[in-house]
Short mmCIF file of N, CA and C in Angstrom, two decimals:
data_model
loop_
_atom_site.label_atom_id
_atom_site.label_comp_id
_atom_site.label_asym_id
_atom_site.label_seq_id
_atom_site.Cartn_x
_atom_site.Cartn_y
_atom_site.Cartn_z
N MET A 1 27.71 -5.17 1.64
CA MET A 1 26.95 -4.38 0.70
C MET A 1 26.43 -3.14 1.45
N SER A 2 26.63 -1.97 0.85
CA SER A 2 26.20 -0.75 1.51
C SER A 2 24.67 -0.65 1.49
N LYS A 3 24.16 0.15 2.41
CA LYS A 3 22.71 0.32 2.51
C LYS A 3 22.13 0.93 1.24
N SER A 4 22.82 1.92 0.66
CA SER A 4 22.32 2.55 -0.56
C SER A 4 22.38 1.59 -1.74
N HIS A 5 23.41 0.75 -1.78
CA HIS A 5 23.51 -0.24 -2.85
C HIS A 5 22.37 -1.25 -2.75
N ALA A 6 22.08 -1.71 -1.54
CA ALA A 6 20.98 -2.65 -1.33
C ALA A 6 19.66 -2.01 -1.69
N LEU A 7 19.48 -0.74 -1.30
CA LEU A 7 18.24 -0.03 -1.61
C LEU A 7 18.06 0.12 -3.11
N SER A 8 19.14 0.42 -3.82
CA SER A 8 19.02 0.57 -5.27
C SER A 8 18.65 -0.75 -5.93
N LYS A 9 19.16 -1.87 -5.40
CA LYS A 9 18.78 -3.17 -5.95
C LYS A 9 17.30 -3.45 -5.70
N VAL A 10 16.83 -3.13 -4.50
CA VAL A 10 15.41 -3.34 -4.17
C VAL A 10 14.53 -2.48 -5.07
N LEU A 11 14.90 -1.21 -5.26
CA LEU A 11 14.10 -0.33 -6.12
C LEU A 11 14.11 -0.80 -7.57
N ALA A 12 15.25 -1.28 -8.04
CA ALA A 12 15.32 -1.79 -9.41
C ALA A 12 14.41 -3.01 -9.58
N LEU A 13 14.45 -3.91 -8.60
CA LEU A 13 13.59 -5.10 -8.66
C LEU A 13 12.13 -4.70 -8.57
N ALA A 14 11.81 -3.76 -7.69
CA ALA A 14 10.42 -3.31 -7.55
C ALA A 14 9.93 -2.64 -8.83
N THR A 15 10.79 -1.83 -9.46
CA THR A 15 10.42 -1.18 -10.71
C THR A 15 10.15 -2.21 -11.79
N LEU A 16 11.02 -3.19 -11.90
CA LEU A 16 10.84 -4.25 -12.89
C LEU A 16 9.55 -5.02 -12.62
N THR A 17 9.32 -5.37 -11.36
CA THR A 17 8.12 -6.12 -11.00
C THR A 17 6.87 -5.32 -11.30
N LEU A 18 6.85 -4.05 -10.88
CA LEU A 18 5.66 -3.23 -11.08
C LEU A 18 5.44 -2.89 -12.55
N SER A 19 6.51 -2.65 -13.29
CA SER A 19 6.31 -2.35 -14.71
C SER A 19 5.75 -3.56 -15.43
N THR A 20 6.18 -4.74 -15.04
CA THR A 20 5.60 -5.96 -15.59
C THR A 20 4.16 -6.11 -15.13
N PHE A 21 3.93 -5.82 -13.86
CA PHE A 21 2.61 -5.98 -13.26
C PHE A 21 1.59 -5.04 -13.89
N PHE A 22 1.99 -3.80 -14.17
CA PHE A 22 1.08 -2.82 -14.70
C PHE A 22 1.11 -2.74 -16.23
N SER A 23 1.69 -3.73 -16.87
CA SER A 23 1.76 -3.70 -18.33
C SER A 23 0.38 -3.90 -18.94
N ALA A 24 0.27 -3.56 -20.20
CA ALA A 24 -1.02 -3.65 -20.89
C ALA A 24 -1.50 -5.09 -21.03
N THR A 25 -0.59 -6.02 -21.14
CA THR A 25 -0.98 -7.41 -21.25
C THR A 25 -1.19 -7.97 -19.85
N SER A 26 -2.43 -7.99 -19.45
CA SER A 26 -2.75 -8.40 -18.08
C SER A 26 -2.96 -9.90 -18.01
N MET A 27 -1.94 -10.60 -17.54
CA MET A 27 -2.04 -12.04 -17.32
C MET A 27 -1.89 -12.27 -15.83
N ALA A 28 -2.44 -13.37 -15.35
CA ALA A 28 -2.31 -13.69 -13.93
C ALA A 28 -0.84 -13.88 -13.58
N LYS A 29 -0.46 -13.31 -12.46
CA LYS A 29 0.92 -13.44 -11.98
C LYS A 29 0.87 -13.95 -10.55
N THR A 30 1.79 -14.84 -10.23
CA THR A 30 1.87 -15.40 -8.88
C THR A 30 3.13 -14.87 -8.22
N TYR A 31 2.98 -14.35 -7.01
CA TYR A 31 4.09 -13.82 -6.23
C TYR A 31 4.23 -14.64 -4.97
N THR A 32 5.46 -15.02 -4.66
CA THR A 32 5.74 -15.79 -3.46
C THR A 32 6.27 -14.84 -2.39
N HIS A 33 5.75 -14.97 -1.18
CA HIS A 33 6.20 -14.15 -0.06
C HIS A 33 6.33 -15.03 1.17
N SER A 34 6.68 -14.43 2.29
CA SER A 34 6.98 -15.20 3.51
C SER A 34 5.79 -15.99 4.04
N LEU A 35 4.57 -15.61 3.67
CA LEU A 35 3.38 -16.32 4.15
C LEU A 35 2.80 -17.28 3.12
N GLY A 36 3.42 -17.37 1.97
CA GLY A 36 2.91 -18.26 0.93
C GLY A 36 2.96 -17.61 -0.43
N GLU A 37 1.86 -17.74 -1.17
CA GLU A 37 1.77 -17.18 -2.52
C GLU A 37 0.48 -16.39 -2.67
N ILE A 38 0.51 -15.45 -3.61
CA ILE A 38 -0.69 -14.71 -3.97
C ILE A 38 -0.73 -14.62 -5.49
N GLU A 39 -1.89 -14.81 -6.06
CA GLU A 39 -2.06 -14.68 -7.50
C GLU A 39 -2.87 -13.43 -7.77
N ILE A 40 -2.36 -12.59 -8.64
CA ILE A 40 -3.05 -11.36 -9.02
C ILE A 40 -3.37 -11.48 -10.50
N ASP A 41 -4.66 -11.42 -10.81
CA ASP A 41 -5.09 -11.68 -12.18
C ASP A 41 -5.65 -10.44 -12.88
N GLN A 42 -5.52 -9.28 -12.27
CA GLN A 42 -5.98 -8.06 -12.91
C GLN A 42 -5.14 -6.88 -12.44
N VAL A 43 -5.14 -5.81 -13.20
CA VAL A 43 -4.41 -4.61 -12.81
C VAL A 43 -5.18 -3.95 -11.68
N PRO A 44 -4.54 -3.69 -10.53
CA PRO A 44 -5.26 -3.10 -9.41
C PRO A 44 -5.70 -1.66 -9.72
N GLN A 45 -6.93 -1.35 -9.33
CA GLN A 45 -7.47 -0.01 -9.55
C GLN A 45 -7.42 0.83 -8.28
N ARG A 46 -7.46 0.17 -7.12
CA ARG A 46 -7.50 0.86 -5.83
C ARG A 46 -6.28 0.42 -5.02
N VAL A 47 -5.28 1.29 -4.94
CA VAL A 47 -4.02 0.96 -4.29
C VAL A 47 -3.85 1.80 -3.02
N VAL A 48 -3.51 1.15 -1.92
CA VAL A 48 -3.16 1.83 -0.67
C VAL A 48 -1.66 1.65 -0.47
N VAL A 49 -0.98 2.73 -0.09
CA VAL A 49 0.48 2.72 0.04
C VAL A 49 0.88 3.04 1.48
N LEU A 50 1.68 2.16 2.06
CA LEU A 50 2.17 2.35 3.43
C LEU A 50 3.68 2.54 3.41
N GLY A 51 4.13 3.62 2.84
CA GLY A 51 5.56 3.91 2.79
C GLY A 51 5.89 4.86 1.65
N GLN A 52 6.76 5.83 1.92
CA GLN A 52 7.10 6.81 0.90
C GLN A 52 7.92 6.21 -0.24
N GLY A 53 8.72 5.18 0.02
CA GLY A 53 9.47 4.54 -1.05
C GLY A 53 8.55 3.92 -2.08
N SER A 54 7.54 3.22 -1.61
CA SER A 54 6.55 2.63 -2.52
C SER A 54 5.75 3.72 -3.23
N LEU A 55 5.42 4.79 -2.50
CA LEU A 55 4.68 5.90 -3.10
C LEU A 55 5.50 6.57 -4.19
N ASP A 56 6.78 6.76 -3.95
CA ASP A 56 7.66 7.36 -4.96
C ASP A 56 7.70 6.50 -6.22
N LEU A 57 7.80 5.21 -6.04
CA LEU A 57 7.82 4.28 -7.17
C LEU A 57 6.51 4.34 -7.95
N LEU A 58 5.38 4.30 -7.25
CA LEU A 58 4.08 4.36 -7.92
C LEU A 58 3.88 5.71 -8.62
N ASP A 59 4.38 6.78 -8.00
CA ASP A 59 4.30 8.10 -8.61
C ASP A 59 5.04 8.11 -9.94
N GLU A 60 6.23 7.51 -9.97
CA GLU A 60 7.01 7.43 -11.21
C GLU A 60 6.28 6.63 -12.28
N LEU A 61 5.50 5.64 -11.86
CA LEU A 61 4.75 4.81 -12.81
C LEU A 61 3.40 5.41 -13.18
N GLY A 62 3.04 6.54 -12.53
CA GLY A 62 1.77 7.20 -12.84
C GLY A 62 0.56 6.55 -12.18
N VAL A 63 0.77 5.79 -11.13
CA VAL A 63 -0.33 5.12 -10.43
C VAL A 63 -0.80 6.02 -9.30
N GLU A 64 -2.10 6.35 -9.27
CA GLU A 64 -2.66 7.21 -8.24
C GLU A 64 -3.24 6.35 -7.12
N PRO A 65 -2.68 6.44 -5.92
CA PRO A 65 -3.22 5.67 -4.80
C PRO A 65 -4.52 6.27 -4.28
N VAL A 66 -5.36 5.44 -3.65
CA VAL A 66 -6.57 5.95 -3.01
C VAL A 66 -6.32 6.26 -1.55
N GLY A 67 -5.29 5.67 -0.95
CA GLY A 67 -4.97 5.91 0.44
C GLY A 67 -3.48 5.78 0.68
N LEU A 68 -2.97 6.53 1.66
CA LEU A 68 -1.54 6.50 1.95
C LEU A 68 -1.27 7.09 3.32
N VAL A 69 -0.06 6.88 3.80
CA VAL A 69 0.36 7.51 5.06
C VAL A 69 0.86 8.91 4.73
N LYS A 70 0.32 9.92 5.43
CA LYS A 70 0.64 11.31 5.10
C LYS A 70 1.68 11.96 6.01
N PRO A 71 1.80 11.58 7.28
CA PRO A 71 2.77 12.28 8.13
C PRO A 71 4.19 12.20 7.57
N LEU A 72 4.91 13.29 7.72
CA LEU A 72 6.32 13.39 7.31
C LEU A 72 6.53 13.14 5.82
N MET A 73 5.61 13.64 5.00
CA MET A 73 5.71 13.46 3.55
C MET A 73 6.86 14.32 3.02
N PRO A 74 7.79 13.71 2.26
CA PRO A 74 8.89 14.50 1.69
C PRO A 74 8.35 15.53 0.68
N HIS A 75 9.10 16.60 0.50
CA HIS A 75 8.67 17.70 -0.37
C HIS A 75 8.33 17.22 -1.79
N PHE A 76 9.14 16.34 -2.34
CA PHE A 76 8.92 15.92 -3.73
C PHE A 76 7.65 15.08 -3.91
N LEU A 77 7.04 14.66 -2.80
CA LEU A 77 5.76 13.93 -2.87
C LEU A 77 4.63 14.73 -2.21
N SER A 78 4.83 16.03 -2.05
CA SER A 78 3.87 16.86 -1.31
C SER A 78 2.49 16.92 -1.95
N LYS A 79 2.38 16.63 -3.24
CA LYS A 79 1.04 16.65 -3.86
C LYS A 79 0.11 15.62 -3.21
N TYR A 80 0.69 14.60 -2.57
CA TYR A 80 -0.12 13.56 -1.95
C TYR A 80 -0.66 13.95 -0.57
N THR A 81 -0.37 15.18 -0.13
CA THR A 81 -0.97 15.67 1.11
C THR A 81 -2.36 16.25 0.86
N ALA A 82 -2.77 16.34 -0.39
CA ALA A 82 -4.08 16.89 -0.75
C ALA A 82 -5.20 16.02 -0.19
N ASP A 83 -6.36 16.63 -0.02
CA ASP A 83 -7.52 15.94 0.57
C ASP A 83 -8.04 14.79 -0.29
N GLN A 84 -7.73 14.79 -1.59
CA GLN A 84 -8.23 13.70 -2.45
C GLN A 84 -7.61 12.36 -2.10
N TYR A 85 -6.50 12.37 -1.36
CA TYR A 85 -5.84 11.14 -0.95
C TYR A 85 -6.15 10.88 0.52
N GLN A 86 -6.81 9.77 0.80
CA GLN A 86 -7.22 9.41 2.15
C GLN A 86 -6.01 9.03 3.00
N SER A 87 -5.93 9.58 4.20
CA SER A 87 -4.88 9.21 5.13
C SER A 87 -5.24 7.87 5.78
N VAL A 88 -4.27 6.98 5.85
CA VAL A 88 -4.50 5.66 6.46
C VAL A 88 -3.56 5.44 7.65
N GLY A 89 -3.32 6.50 8.41
CA GLY A 89 -2.49 6.39 9.61
C GLY A 89 -1.06 6.78 9.36
N THR A 90 -0.16 6.15 10.12
CA THR A 90 1.27 6.45 10.01
C THR A 90 2.02 5.18 9.64
N LEU A 91 3.31 5.33 9.38
CA LEU A 91 4.14 4.16 9.08
C LEU A 91 4.16 3.18 10.24
N GLN A 92 4.20 3.73 11.46
CA GLN A 92 4.27 2.87 12.65
C GLN A 92 2.91 2.36 13.08
N GLU A 93 1.85 3.11 12.80
CA GLU A 93 0.51 2.73 13.23
C GLU A 93 -0.50 2.93 12.10
N PRO A 94 -0.57 1.97 11.17
CA PRO A 94 -1.57 2.08 10.11
C PRO A 94 -2.98 2.00 10.69
N ASN A 95 -3.91 2.72 10.09
CA ASN A 95 -5.31 2.68 10.50
C ASN A 95 -6.00 1.60 9.67
N PHE A 96 -6.10 0.41 10.23
CA PHE A 96 -6.63 -0.73 9.48
C PHE A 96 -8.10 -0.55 9.11
N GLU A 97 -8.86 0.16 9.94
CA GLU A 97 -10.26 0.42 9.61
C GLU A 97 -10.37 1.32 8.39
N ALA A 98 -9.52 2.36 8.32
CA ALA A 98 -9.52 3.26 7.17
C ALA A 98 -9.11 2.51 5.90
N ILE A 99 -8.13 1.63 6.03
CA ILE A 99 -7.69 0.83 4.88
C ILE A 99 -8.82 -0.07 4.41
N PHE A 100 -9.49 -0.74 5.34
CA PHE A 100 -10.60 -1.63 5.01
C PHE A 100 -11.71 -0.87 4.28
N MET A 101 -12.03 0.33 4.75
CA MET A 101 -13.11 1.13 4.15
C MET A 101 -12.79 1.55 2.71
N LEU A 102 -11.52 1.64 2.37
CA LEU A 102 -11.14 2.02 1.00
C LEU A 102 -11.25 0.86 0.01
N LYS A 103 -11.44 -0.35 0.51
CA LYS A 103 -11.57 -1.54 -0.34
C LYS A 103 -10.45 -1.64 -1.39
N PRO A 104 -9.19 -1.68 -0.93
CA PRO A 104 -8.08 -1.71 -1.89
C PRO A 104 -7.96 -3.05 -2.61
N ASP A 105 -7.51 -2.97 -3.86
CA ASP A 105 -7.16 -4.16 -4.64
C ASP A 105 -5.75 -4.61 -4.28
N LEU A 106 -4.92 -3.65 -3.87
CA LEU A 106 -3.51 -3.91 -3.57
C LEU A 106 -3.06 -2.97 -2.46
N ILE A 107 -2.33 -3.52 -1.49
CA ILE A 107 -1.73 -2.72 -0.43
C ILE A 107 -0.22 -2.88 -0.55
N MET A 108 0.47 -1.76 -0.74
CA MET A 108 1.93 -1.79 -0.83
C MET A 108 2.50 -1.25 0.46
N LEU A 109 3.52 -1.93 0.99
CA LEU A 109 4.12 -1.47 2.23
C LEU A 109 5.62 -1.58 2.16
N ARG A 110 6.25 -0.85 3.05
CA ARG A 110 7.71 -0.89 3.10
C ARG A 110 8.15 -2.12 3.88
N VAL A 111 9.29 -2.62 3.52
CA VAL A 111 9.86 -3.76 4.22
C VAL A 111 11.19 -3.31 4.78
N ALA A 112 11.35 -3.46 6.08
CA ALA A 112 12.59 -3.00 6.72
C ALA A 112 13.62 -4.11 6.73
#
């Protein structure tokens, strides 16, 4: 499977998951991950994003993050370099103190 084909599958799954997650009918949803499970019972209001792929997806869904990684921001996401968006470090070195201070409901990150 080519890298772009795999990426398109991941983005499609993420779009489906997030569109379901951010739908008007807010019911508790349980997500399974490598460390166990997490239940989310409300639409997150404060989102921190650690990756431009996740930021692009949230931008398409109209979700405004409170914090994100700003270095090397692609041109099509340049509006997120504004001061209203708190910088939370870099992709390689997130600033965990800055993230903690933002009190996020949800932290989205890239998976390599």
